[in-house]
Coordinates of C-alpha atoms and ligand atoms in Angstrom, one line a residue:
X1 CA 0.0 0.0 0.0
X2 CA 1.2 3.5 -0.8
X3 CA -0.2 6.8 0.4
X4 CA 0.2 10.1 -1.4
X5 CA -0.9 13.6 -0.2
X6 CA -2.3 16.7 -1.8
X7 CA -5.0 19.3 -1.1
X8 CA -8.3 17.6 -0.1
X9 CA -11.7 18.8 -1.4
X10 CA -15.0 17.9 0.2
X11 CA -15.3 15.8 3.3
X12 CA -16.3 12.6 1.8
X13 CA -14.4 9.4 1.1
X14 CA -14.5 7.4 -2.1
X15 CA -13.3 3.9 -2.8
X16 CA -12.9 2.7 -6.4
X17 CA -10.7 1.7 -9.3
X18 CA -8.4 4.2 -11.0
X19 CA -9.1 5.5 -14.5
X20 CA -6.1 7.4 -16.0
X21 CA -6.8 10.2 -18.3
X22 CA -3.9 11.0 -20.5
X23 CA -4.1 14.6 -21.7
X24 CA -0.7 14.9 -23.3
X25 CA -0.2 16.4 -26.7
X26 CA 0.1 14.0 -29.5
X27 CA 3.3 14.0 -31.5
X28 CA 2.4 13.2 -35.1
X29 CA 4.9 10.9 -36.8
X30 CA 6.0 11.6 -40.4
X31 CA 7.5 8.9 -42.6
X32 CA 7.5 8.1 -46.3
X33 CA 5.9 4.9 -47.6
X34 CA 6.6 2.6 -50.6
X35 CA 4.5 2.9 -53.6
X36 CA 3.2 -0.6 -52.9
X37 CA 2.0 0.5 -49.5
X38 CA -0.1 3.5 -50.7
X39 CA -3.3 1.5 -50.9
X40 CA -3.0 0.0 -47.4
X41 CA -2.2 3.4 -46.0
X42 CA -5.3 4.9 -47.6
X43 CA -7.3 2.0 -46.2
X44 CA -5.9 2.7 -42.8
X45 CA -7.2 6.2 -42.9
X46 CA -10.6 5.0 -44.2
X47 CA -10.9 2.4 -41.4
X48 CA -10.0 5.1 -38.8
X49 CA -12.8 7.3 -40.2
X50 CA -15.3 4.4 -39.9
X51 CA -14.1 3.6 -36.4
X52 CA -14.3 7.3 -35.3
X53 CA -17.8 7.6 -36.7
X54 CA -18.8 4.5 -34.7
X55 CA -17.3 6.1 -31.5
X56 CA -19.3 9.3 -32.1
X57 CA -22.4 7.2 -32.5
X58 CA -21.8 5.4 -29.2
X59 CA -21.1 8.7 -27.6
X60 CA -24.4 10.1 -28.9
X61 CA -26.2 7.1 -27.4
X62 CA -24.5 7.5 -24.0
X63 CA -25.4 11.2 -23.6
X64 CA -27.3 11.8 -20.4
X65 CA -30.8 13.1 -20.7
X66 CA -29.8 16.3 -18.9
X67 CA -27.0 17.1 -21.4
X68 CA -27.7 20.4 -23.3
X69 CA -29.3 20.0 -26.7
X70 CA -26.3 21.4 -28.3
X71 CA -24.1 18.4 -27.2
X72 CA -26.0 16.1 -29.7
X73 CA -25.8 18.8 -32.4
X74 CA -22.1 19.1 -31.7
X75 CA -21.5 15.4 -32.2
X76 CA -23.6 15.3 -35.3
X77 CA -21.6 18.1 -36.8
X78 CA -18.4 16.3 -36.1
X79 CA -19.7 13.0 -37.6
X80 CA -20.6 14.9 -40.7
X81 CA -17.2 16.5 -40.9
X82 CA -15.7 12.9 -41.1
X83 CA -17.4 12.5 -44.5
X84 CA -16.2 15.9 -45.7
X85 CA -14.1 15.4 -48.9
X86 CA -12.1 18.5 -48.0
X87 CA -10.7 16.8 -45.0
X88 CA -10.7 13.1 -45.9
X89 CA -10.4 13.0 -49.7
X90 CA -7.8 15.7 -49.7
X91 CA -5.7 13.8 -47.0
X92 CA -5.9 10.7 -49.2
X93 CA -4.6 12.8 -52.2
X94 CA -1.6 13.8 -50.0
X95 CA -0.9 10.2 -49.0
X96 CA -0.8 9.3 -52.8
X97 CA 1.0 12.3 -54.1
X98 CA 3.6 12.7 -51.4
X99 CA 3.8 9.0 -50.3
X100 CA 3.6 9.9 -46.6
X101 CA 1.9 8.2 -43.7
X102 CA -1.8 8.8 -43.0
X103 CA -1.2 10.7 -39.8
X104 CA 1.0 13.2 -41.4
X105 CA -1.3 13.7 -44.4
X106 CA -4.2 14.3 -42.1
X107 CA -2.4 16.8 -40.1
X108 CA -1.2 18.6 -43.2
X109 CA -4.7 18.9 -44.7
X110 CA -6.2 19.8 -41.3
X111 CA -3.7 22.6 -41.0
X112 CA -4.7 23.9 -44.5
X113 CA -8.3 24.0 -43.5
X114 CA -7.6 25.7 -40.2
X115 CA -5.8 28.4 -42.0
X116 CA -8.7 29.0 -44.3
X117 CA -11.1 29.2 -41.4
X118 CA -8.8 31.6 -39.5
X119 CA -8.9 34.0 -42.4
X120 CA -12.8 34.2 -42.4
X121 CA -14.4 37.4 -41.5
X122 CA -17.5 35.8 -40.1
X123 CA -17.0 34.9 -36.4
X124 CA -19.3 31.9 -36.7
X125 CA -17.2 30.4 -39.6
X126 CA -14.0 31.4 -37.9
X127 CA -15.0 29.3 -34.8
X128 CA -15.4 26.3 -37.2
X129 CA -11.6 25.9 -36.8
X130 CA -12.2 24.4 -33.4
X131 CA -14.4 21.7 -35.0
X132 CA -11.6 20.8 -37.4
X133 CA -9.2 20.5 -34.5
X134 CA -11.5 18.3 -32.5
X135 CA -12.2 15.9 -35.4
X136 CA -8.6 15.7 -36.5
X137 CA -7.5 15.0 -32.9
X138 CA -10.0 12.1 -32.6
X139 CA -9.1 10.7 -35.9
X140 CA -5.4 10.9 -35.2
X141 CA -5.7 9.1 -31.9
X142 CA -7.7 6.4 -33.6
X143 CA -5.0 6.1 -36.3
X144 CA -2.3 5.9 -33.7
X145 CA -4.2 3.6 -31.4
X146 CA -3.9 6.1 -28.5
X147 CA -6.6 5.5 -25.8
X148 CA -6.1 9.0 -24.4
X149 CA -9.3 11.0 -24.0
X150 CA -10.9 14.1 -22.9
X151 CA -13.5 13.4 -20.3
X152 CA -16.4 14.4 -22.5
X153 CA -15.3 11.9 -25.1
X154 CA -15.5 8.8 -23.0
X155 CA -18.6 6.7 -22.8
X156 CA -20.3 6.9 -19.4
X157 CA -20.2 3.1 -18.9
X158 CA -16.4 3.0 -18.8
X159 CA -16.3 5.6 -16.1
X160 CA -19.1 4.4 -13.8
X161 CA -17.8 4.0 -10.2
X162 CA -14.3 5.0 -11.2
X163 CA -11.8 7.5 -9.7
X164 CA -10.4 9.7 -12.5
X165 CA -6.7 10.5 -12.4
X166 CA -5.5 13.4 -14.5
X167 CA -2.9 16.0 -14.8
X168 CA -5.6 18.6 -14.4
X169 CA -9.3 19.1 -14.9
X170 CA -11.1 22.3 -16.0
X171 CA -14.3 23.4 -14.2
X172 CA -16.1 22.6 -17.4
X173 CA -14.8 19.0 -17.4
X174 CA -15.6 18.7 -13.8
X175 CA -19.3 19.3 -14.6
X176 CA -19.2 16.0 -16.6
X177 CA -17.8 14.1 -13.7
X178 CA -21.1 13.4 -12.0
X179 CA -23.0 12.7 -15.2
X180 CA -20.6 9.8 -15.7
X181 CA -21.1 8.5 -12.2
X182 CA -17.4 9.0 -11.4
X183 CA -17.0 8.7 -7.6
X184 CA -13.9 10.9 -7.1
X185 CA -11.0 12.6 -9.0
X186 CA -7.4 13.2 -8.4
X187 CA -5.2 15.7 -10.2
X188 CA -1.5 16.8 -10.1
X189 CA -2.4 20.5 -10.5
X190 CA -5.0 22.7 -8.9
X191 CA -5.9 24.2 -5.6
X192 CA -8.7 24.0 -3.1
X193 CA -10.0 27.4 -4.1
X194 CA -10.1 26.8 -7.9
X195 CA -13.5 26.6 -9.6
X196 CA -12.8 23.0 -10.3
X197 CA -12.7 22.5 -6.5
X198 CA -15.8 24.6 -6.1
X199 CA -17.7 22.4 -8.6
X200 CA -16.5 19.2 -7.0
X201 CA -17.8 20.5 -3.6
X202 CA -21.2 21.3 -5.1
X203 CA -21.3 17.8 -6.6
X204 CA -20.4 16.4 -3.2
X205 CA -17.5 14.6 -4.8
X206 CA -14.4 14.0 -2.8
X207 CA -11.2 14.9 -4.6
X208 CA -7.5 15.5 -4.0
X209 CA -5.7 18.1 -6.1
X210 CA -2.2 19.5 -6.3
X211 CA -0.4 16.2 -6.0
X212 CA 2.7 17.5 -7.8
X213 CA 3.3 14.5 -10.0
X214 CA 2.3 11.9 -7.4
X215 CA -0.3 10.5 -9.9
X216 CA 2.7 8.9 -11.6
X217 CA 2.4 6.2 -8.9
X218 CA -1.1 5.3 -9.8
X219 CA -1.9 2.8 -12.5
X220 CA -5.1 2.0 -14.4
X221 CA -7.4 -0.2 -12.2
X222 CA -5.4 0.3 -9.0
X223 CA -7.8 0.2 -6.0
X224 CA -7.8 3.7 -4.4
X225 CA -9.2 5.3 -1.3
X226 CA -9.7 9.1 -1.8
X227 CA -10.1 11.0 1.4
X228 CA -11.3 14.5 0.6
X229 CA -11.1 15.7 4.2
X230 CA -7.5 14.7 4.9
X231 CA -6.3 15.1 1.3
X232 CA -4.8 11.6 1.1
X233 CA -4.9 8.9 -1.5
X234 CA -4.3 5.3 -0.5
X235 CA -3.1 3.1 -3.4
X236 CA -4.1 -0.6 -3.2
X237 CA -4.9 -0.4 0.6
X238 CA -4.8 -3.5 2.7
X239 CA -8.0 -5.2 3.9
X240 CA -7.6 -3.8 7.4
X241 CA -7.2 -0.2 6.1
X242 CA -10.2 -0.7 3.8
X243 CA -12.3 -1.8 6.8
X244 CA -11.3 1.3 8.7
X245 CA -12.3 3.5 5.9
X246 CA -15.7 1.8 5.5
X247 CA -16.2 2.5 9.2
X248 CA -15.3 6.2 8.7
X249 CA -17.8 6.3 5.8
X250 CA -20.6 5.1 8.1
X251 CA -19.6 7.8 10.7
X252 CA -19.9 10.4 7.9
X253 CA -23.4 9.2 7.2
X254 CA -24.2 9.3 10.9
X255 CA -23.1 12.9 11.1
X256 CA -25.2 13.8 8.0
X257 CA -28.2 12.3 9.8
X258 CA -27.5 14.4 12.8
X259 CA -27.2 17.6 10.7
X260 CA -30.4 16.8 9.0
X261 CA -32.2 17.3 12.3
X262 CA -31.2 21.0 12.2
X263 CA -32.9 21.6 8.9
X264 CA -36.0 23.3 10.3
X265 CA -34.3 25.1 13.1
X266 CA -34.3 28.9 12.7
X267 CA -30.8 30.2 12.0
X268 CA -30.0 32.4 15.0
X269 CA -27.3 32.7 17.5
X270 CA -27.6 31.7 21.2
X271 CA -28.2 35.4 21.9
X272 CA -30.9 35.6 19.4
X273 CA -29.3 37.3 16.3
X274 CA -30.8 36.1 13.0
X275 CA -28.2 34.9 10.5
X276 CA -29.2 34.5 6.9
X277 CA -27.8 31.4 5.2
X278 CA -28.1 31.2 1.5
X279 CA -26.8 28.9 -1.2
X280 CA -24.3 29.2 -4.0
X281 CA -25.2 27.4 -7.2
X282 CA -23.8 26.8 -10.6
X283 CA -26.7 24.9 -12.3
X284 CA -30.3 24.0 -11.6
X285 CA -29.1 20.5 -10.8
X286 CA -28.2 21.8 -7.3
X287 CA -31.8 22.8 -6.6
X288 CA -32.5 19.6 -4.6
X289 CA -29.5 20.2 -2.4
X290 CA -30.6 23.8 -1.9
X291 CA -34.1 22.6 -0.8
X292 CA -32.7 19.9 1.5
X293 CA -30.6 22.5 3.3
X294 CA -33.6 24.8 3.8
X295 CA -31.4 27.7 2.5
X296 CA -33.0 31.2 2.7
X297 CA -32.5 31.5 -1.0
X298 CA -29.7 31.6 -3.5
X299 CA -27.0 34.1 -2.6
X300 CA -24.9 33.5 -5.7
X301 CA -26.0 32.0 -9.0
X302 CA -22.8 31.6 -11.1
X303 CA -24.4 32.0 -14.5
X304 CA -21.2 31.4 -16.5
X305 CA -21.7 27.7 -16.1
X306 CA -24.6 28.0 -18.5
X307 CA -22.0 29.0 -21.1
X308 CA -19.7 26.0 -20.6
X309 CA -19.3 22.7 -22.6
X310 CA -21.0 24.1 -25.7
X311 CA -20.1 25.6 -29.0
X312 CA -21.9 28.9 -28.8
X313 CA -23.2 31.3 -26.2
X314 CA -26.7 30.6 -25.0
X315 CA -29.3 33.0 -26.6
X316 CA -31.4 35.4 -24.5
X317 CA -34.3 32.9 -24.8
X318 CA -32.2 30.0 -23.5
X319 CA -30.8 32.1 -20.6
X320 CA -34.3 33.3 -19.7
X321 CA -35.5 29.7 -19.5
X322 CA -32.6 28.7 -17.3
X323 CA -33.0 31.7 -14.9
X324 CA -36.7 31.3 -14.7
X325 CA -36.3 27.6 -13.9
X326 CA -33.9 28.5 -11.0
X327 CA -36.2 31.3 -9.7
X328 CA -39.4 29.2 -9.9
X329 CA -37.6 26.1 -8.6
X330 CA -36.3 27.7 -5.4
X331 CA -39.3 29.9 -4.7
X332 CA -37.2 32.1 -2.5
X333 CA -34.9 35.1 -3.3
X334 CA -32.3 34.5 -6.0
X335 CA -29.3 36.6 -6.6
X336 CA -28.2 36.2 -10.2
X337 CA -24.6 37.1 -10.8
X338 CA -23.9 38.5 -14.3
X339 CA -21.4 36.7 -16.4
X340 CA -18.1 36.1 -14.6
X341 CA -16.2 34.3 -17.4
X342 CA -12.5 34.3 -17.5
X343 CA -9.7 33.3 -15.2
X344 CA -10.0 29.6 -14.8
X345 CA -13.6 29.6 -16.0
X346 CA -12.9 28.9 -19.7
X347 CA -15.3 28.5 -22.5
X348 CA -15.0 26.3 -25.6
X349 CA -16.1 28.8 -28.2
X350 CA -14.4 32.0 -29.3
X351 CA -15.6 35.3 -27.9
X352 CA -14.1 38.8 -28.0
X353 CA -10.9 39.3 -25.9
X354 CA -10.9 35.6 -24.9
X355 CA -7.2 35.5 -24.4
X356 CA -7.2 38.6 -22.2
X357 CA -10.1 37.2 -20.1
X358 CA -8.2 34.1 -19.3
X359 CA -5.7 36.0 -17.2
X360 CA -7.0 36.7 -13.7
X361 CA -6.0 40.3 -14.3
X362 CA -7.4 40.6 -17.8
X363 CA -10.6 41.8 -19.4
X364 CA -12.9 39.4 -17.5
X365 CA -16.2 39.4 -15.7
X366 CA -17.9 42.9 -15.7
X367 CA -15.0 44.4 -17.7
X368 CA -15.7 42.0 -20.5
X369 CA -19.4 42.6 -20.3
X370 CA -19.0 46.4 -20.4
X371 CA -16.7 46.2 -23.4
X372 CA -19.0 43.9 -25.2
X373 CA -22.5 45.0 -24.8
X374 CA -23.6 42.4 -27.4
X375 CA -22.6 39.7 -24.8
X376 CA -24.0 41.6 -21.8
X377 CA -27.3 42.9 -23.1
X378 CA -29.0 39.5 -23.8
X379 CA -28.1 38.4 -20.3
X380 CA -29.5 41.5 -18.6
X381 CA -32.7 41.1 -20.6
X382 CA -33.0 37.5 -19.6
X383 CA -32.4 38.2 -15.9
X384 CA -34.9 41.0 -15.9
X385 CA -37.5 38.8 -17.7
X386 CA -36.9 36.1 -15.1
X387 CA -37.5 38.7 -12.3
X388 CA -41.3 38.6 -13.2
X389 CA -41.3 35.0 -11.7
X390 CA -39.9 35.5 -8.2
X391 CA -37.6 37.7 -6.1
X392 CA -34.6 38.3 -8.3
X393 CA -31.6 40.5 -7.6
X394 CA -28.7 41.2 -10.0
X395 CA -25.1 41.0 -8.8
X396 CA -22.1 42.5 -10.6
X397 CA -18.8 40.6 -10.2
X398 CA -15.2 41.9 -10.0
X399 CA -16.0 45.6 -9.6
X400 CA -12.8 47.6 -9.5
X401 CA -14.1 51.2 -9.7
X402 CA -17.2 53.1 -9.1
X403 CA -17.7 54.1 -12.8
X404 CA -18.2 50.4 -13.7
X405 CA -21.2 50.4 -11.3
X406 CA -22.6 53.6 -12.9
X407 CA -22.3 52.0 -16.3
X408 CA -24.0 48.8 -15.4
X409 CA -26.8 50.7 -13.6
X410 CA -27.5 52.8 -16.7
X411 CA -27.5 49.8 -18.9
X412 CA -30.0 48.1 -16.6
X413 CA -32.1 51.2 -16.7
X414 CA -32.0 51.3 -20.5
X415 CA -32.8 47.6 -20.7
X416 CA -35.8 48.0 -18.5
X417 CA -37.1 50.9 -20.7
X418 CA -36.7 48.6 -23.7
X419 CA -38.6 45.7 -22.1
X420 CA -41.3 48.1 -21.0
X421 CA -41.8 49.5 -24.5
X422 CA -42.0 45.9 -25.8
X423 CA -44.6 45.1 -23.2
X424 CA -42.5 42.4 -21.5
X425 CA -43.0 41.9 -17.8
X426 CA -40.2 42.3 -15.2
X427 CA -39.8 43.4 -11.6
X428 CA -39.2 47.2 -11.9
X429 CA -37.7 47.2 -8.3
X430 CA -35.1 44.6 -9.0
X431 CA -32.2 45.2 -6.5
X432 CA -28.6 45.5 -7.9
X433 CA -25.6 44.6 -5.7
X434 CA -21.9 44.3 -6.3
X435 CA -19.3 41.8 -5.4
X436 CA -16.3 43.1 -3.5
X437 CA -13.5 40.9 -4.8
X438 CA -10.8 43.5 -5.6
X439 CA -8.9 45.3 -2.8
X440 CA -9.7 48.6 -4.6
X441 CA -13.4 47.9 -4.2
X442 CA -13.0 47.0 -0.6
X443 CA -11.2 50.2 0.1
X444 CA -13.9 52.2 -1.8
X445 CA -16.8 50.2 -0.2
X446 CA -18.2 53.3 1.4
X447 CA -18.7 55.0 -2.0
X448 CA -19.9 51.8 -3.6
X449 CA -22.4 51.2 -0.8
X450 CA -24.1 54.5 -1.7
X451 CA -24.7 53.3 -5.3
X452 CA -25.7 49.7 -4.7
X453 CA -28.6 47.9 -2.9
X454 CA -26.3 45.3 -1.3
X455 CA -22.7 44.1 -1.2
X456 CA -21.3 40.6 -1.3
X457 CA -17.7 39.8 -0.4
X458 CA -16.2 37.4 -2.8
X459 CA -13.3 36.2 -0.6
X460 CA -12.0 33.7 -3.2
X461 CA -10.9 36.5 -5.4
X462 CA -10.4 39.1 -2.7
X463 CA -7.8 36.9 -1.1
X464 CA -6.2 36.2 -4.5
X465 CA -5.9 39.8 -5.4
X466 CA -4.9 41.1 -2.0
X467 CA -2.2 38.6 -1.5
X468 CA -1.1 38.5 -5.2
X469 CA -1.5 34.8 -5.6
X470 CA -3.1 33.0 -8.5
X471 CA -5.9 31.0 -6.9
X472 CA -5.4 28.0 -9.2
X473 CA -1.7 27.8 -9.0
X474 CA -0.7 25.1 -6.5
X475 CA 2.8 26.4 -6.3
X476 CA 1.7 29.5 -4.4
X477 CA -1.3 27.8 -2.7
X478 CA 0.5 27.7 0.6
X479 CA 0.2 31.5 0.7
X480 CA -3.6 31.5 0.2
X481 CA -4.7 32.6 3.6
X482 CA -8.3 33.7 4.5
X483 CA -7.1 35.0 7.8
X484 CA -4.2 37.0 6.7
X485 CA -4.5 40.3 8.7
X486 CA -4.8 42.3 5.5
X487 CA -7.7 40.2 4.3
X488 CA -9.5 40.4 7.6
X489 CA -9.1 44.2 7.7
X490 CA -10.7 44.5 4.3
X491 CA -13.6 42.3 5.2
X492 CA -14.2 44.4 8.3
X493 CA -14.1 47.6 6.2
X494 CA -16.7 46.3 3.8
X495 CA -19.1 45.1 6.6
X496 CA -18.7 48.6 8.3
X497 CA -19.4 50.4 5.0
X498 CA -22.6 48.3 4.5
X499 CA -23.7 48.9 8.0
X500 CA -23.2 52.7 7.6
X501 CA -25.1 52.8 4.4
X502 CA -27.8 50.4 5.9
X503 CA -27.5 47.9 3.1
X504 CA -27.0 44.2 3.6
X505 CA -23.5 42.7 3.3
X506 CA -23.0 39.1 2.6
X507 CA -20.0 36.9 2.1
X508 CA -20.1 34.3 -0.7
X509 CA -16.6 33.0 -1.0
X510 CA -15.6 29.5 0.1
X511 CA -14.7 30.9 3.5
X512 CA -18.5 31.3 4.2
X513 CA -19.0 27.5 4.2
X514 CA -15.9 26.6 6.3
X515 CA -16.9 26.2 9.9
X516 CA -13.4 27.1 10.9
X517 CA -14.3 30.7 10.1
X518 CA -17.9 30.9 11.2
X519 CA -17.2 32.4 14.7
X520 CA -14.7 34.8 13.3
X521 CA -17.0 36.1 10.6
X522 CA -19.9 36.5 13.1
X523 CA -17.5 38.5 15.3
X524 CA -16.7 40.7 12.4
X525 CA -20.4 41.6 12.2
X526 CA -21.3 39.4 9.2
X527 CA -25.0 38.4 9.3
X528 CA -25.5 37.0 5.7
X529 CA -23.6 34.0 4.5
X530 CA -23.8 32.3 1.1
X531 CA -22.2 28.9 0.5
X532 CA -22.4 25.6 -1.2
X533 CA -25.7 24.1 0.0
X534 CA -23.9 21.0 1.3
X535 CA -22.3 23.1 4.1
X536 CA -25.2 25.1 5.3
X537 CA -26.2 22.8 8.1
X538 CA -22.6 22.6 9.5
X539 CA -22.5 26.3 9.6
X540 CA -25.9 26.5 11.2
X541 CA -24.8 24.2 13.9
X542 CA -22.0 26.6 14.8
X543 CA -24.4 29.6 14.8
X544 CA -26.9 27.9 17.1
X545 CA -24.2 27.3 19.7
X546 CA -22.5 30.7 19.9
X547 CA -23.2 33.9 21.8
X548 CA -21.9 36.8 19.7
X549 CA -21.2 39.1 22.6
X550 CA -18.8 36.6 24.1
X551 CA -17.2 36.2 20.7
X552 CA -16.1 39.8 20.2
X553 CA -13.2 40.1 22.7
X554 CA -11.5 36.9 21.4
X555 CA -12.1 37.7 17.7
X556 CA -10.4 41.1 18.1
X557 CA -7.2 39.2 18.9
X558 CA -7.4 37.4 15.6
X559 CA -8.1 40.6 13.6
X560 CA -5.4 42.5 15.4
X561 CA -2.7 39.8 15.0
X562 CA 0.3 41.2 13.2
X563 CA 1.3 38.0 11.4
X564 CA -0.6 35.1 9.8
X565 CA 0.9 32.7 12.3
X566 CA -0.4 34.7 15.3
X567 CA -3.7 35.0 13.6
X568 CA -4.0 31.2 13.2
X569 CA -3.1 30.6 16.8
X570 CA -5.7 33.1 17.9
X571 CA -8.3 31.6 15.6
X572 CA -7.7 28.2 17.1
X573 CA -8.2 29.6 20.6
X574 CA -11.4 31.3 19.5
X575 CA -12.8 28.1 18.1
X576 CA -11.9 26.1 21.2
X577 CA -13.8 28.3 23.7
X578 CA -17.3 27.4 24.9
X579 CA -19.2 30.5 23.9
X580 CA -22.8 29.8 25.0
Ligands
LIG1 C1 -15.4 34.8 -5.0 O1 -14.5 35.2 -5.7 O2 -15.3 34.7 -3.8 C2 -16.6 34.3 -5.6 C3 -17.6 33.9 -4.8 O3 -16.7 34.2 -6.9 P1 -16.0 33.0 -7.8 O4 -15.5 32.0 -6.9 O5 -17.0 32.5 -8.8 O6 -14.9 33.8 -8.5
LIG2 MG1 -14.9 35.8 -7.8

């Protein structure tokens, strides 16, 4: 038995066989062939085409019912491309005229086509380049007998009950994980605060990330135990260890049953302060967990997930349907965050300034939306239309200056006027809030609070930008510190600004769902939390058992600590005390 360690995600344990995803680039061989071998080389390519078509057909059959409609269209388009003479017949011509192997001929012709698409003026046609790349890649792997895959290309049956081992997984790929009934995943890269980790938590899927190459020790079909709480992976455990883990699993279930008894309890502290606990969601699939947790509503709906794993942005109509489904489904207040694409939240299709948006400091989130109204406007219309079906608020991500707020507010005003003139229903009193994720916004919170109806502290990004560490880079992950004195001072500043302006302040970063910080945040004056629904009852348990007056003195010591080490020691002390 071997154990390897990384950063754990979730608090579950999974036991299953390893499935290795090889995501390495393919090196295409080039060699010349004899005249006598030309026919068999052409046949090799033709057979690979037939085989690839069959794989697409199987993939189509294994698509889950919940997969977006576009997934099937996407597979159909790729199947069709496999019959396109421009790709296949022209590659065959190259095999014959240049007497080269099929892989090289295919790559050469695919490169020619990609260049043609890249020169197209029309953005839709330009994006077709990605289709050519996808199809070529699949065909090439078939030709070369490589069983490497992308997660979305593997049939669900092969993955059922497995633990996926990979160099990395994107948030978009992680969305597929549950569909395929994978029970856990393990990656070399990544951190606990990446969106991949956030999606895993929302799927209640244990994972260990940031293994720094330790996945090299895992082979296909090894039996693994993945412990999300401790961040450990046991490779081929002994019977005794397996037994111990099975016992731990039953303890976890026991604890879940205990927490379920708190569902109907009112969320208030021992000294009677009401604390609002809301849920963060990415897709409507999480609605059942939201209901189970009895959340006060949705405090953060990350709409960008609607844009993932597809070839084109959703239309206004499609967005409207999705938002309406969420609003009607939860039947409680829903805060819809406008598009926060960029950073590690990557999309498959091309969009303006895509490259810049992929940098955490680039033209992402509200910056991208304000620079590309054609992207922003359909979303604002869709959200406003959904507001006719429940209590909806709009939330702006990644504000870094007050003017951005002014611009969004006037755009919302204009959109409302348009909808009104078209006779389309919406809630005219829809509230607009802003996320405080950039230190500049935290420092300017007093000014922002005068323009907005509420503030929400996005600590995931606020910590990233305050401490200058990329939240997905595991090399600097050790510096990611929610209780760094600088971070705590900014949080305190924002809460104070909200109180002064008499508007609600919530906190919706991962910190909100971590019981280690519940007392501290209460002591800082936080009264509204928004977190993954699976953590609401744990946090509620903390709240029910604490007296906020008694908290204050001890919490001051954490906030006033001059180094992160002192802050950690004070926090431990704070969490140890009986404060009833
Ligand atoms: C945050 O930054 O804290 C946040 C909630 O937003 P996201 O994690 O989607 O960036
Ligand atoms: Mg953020």
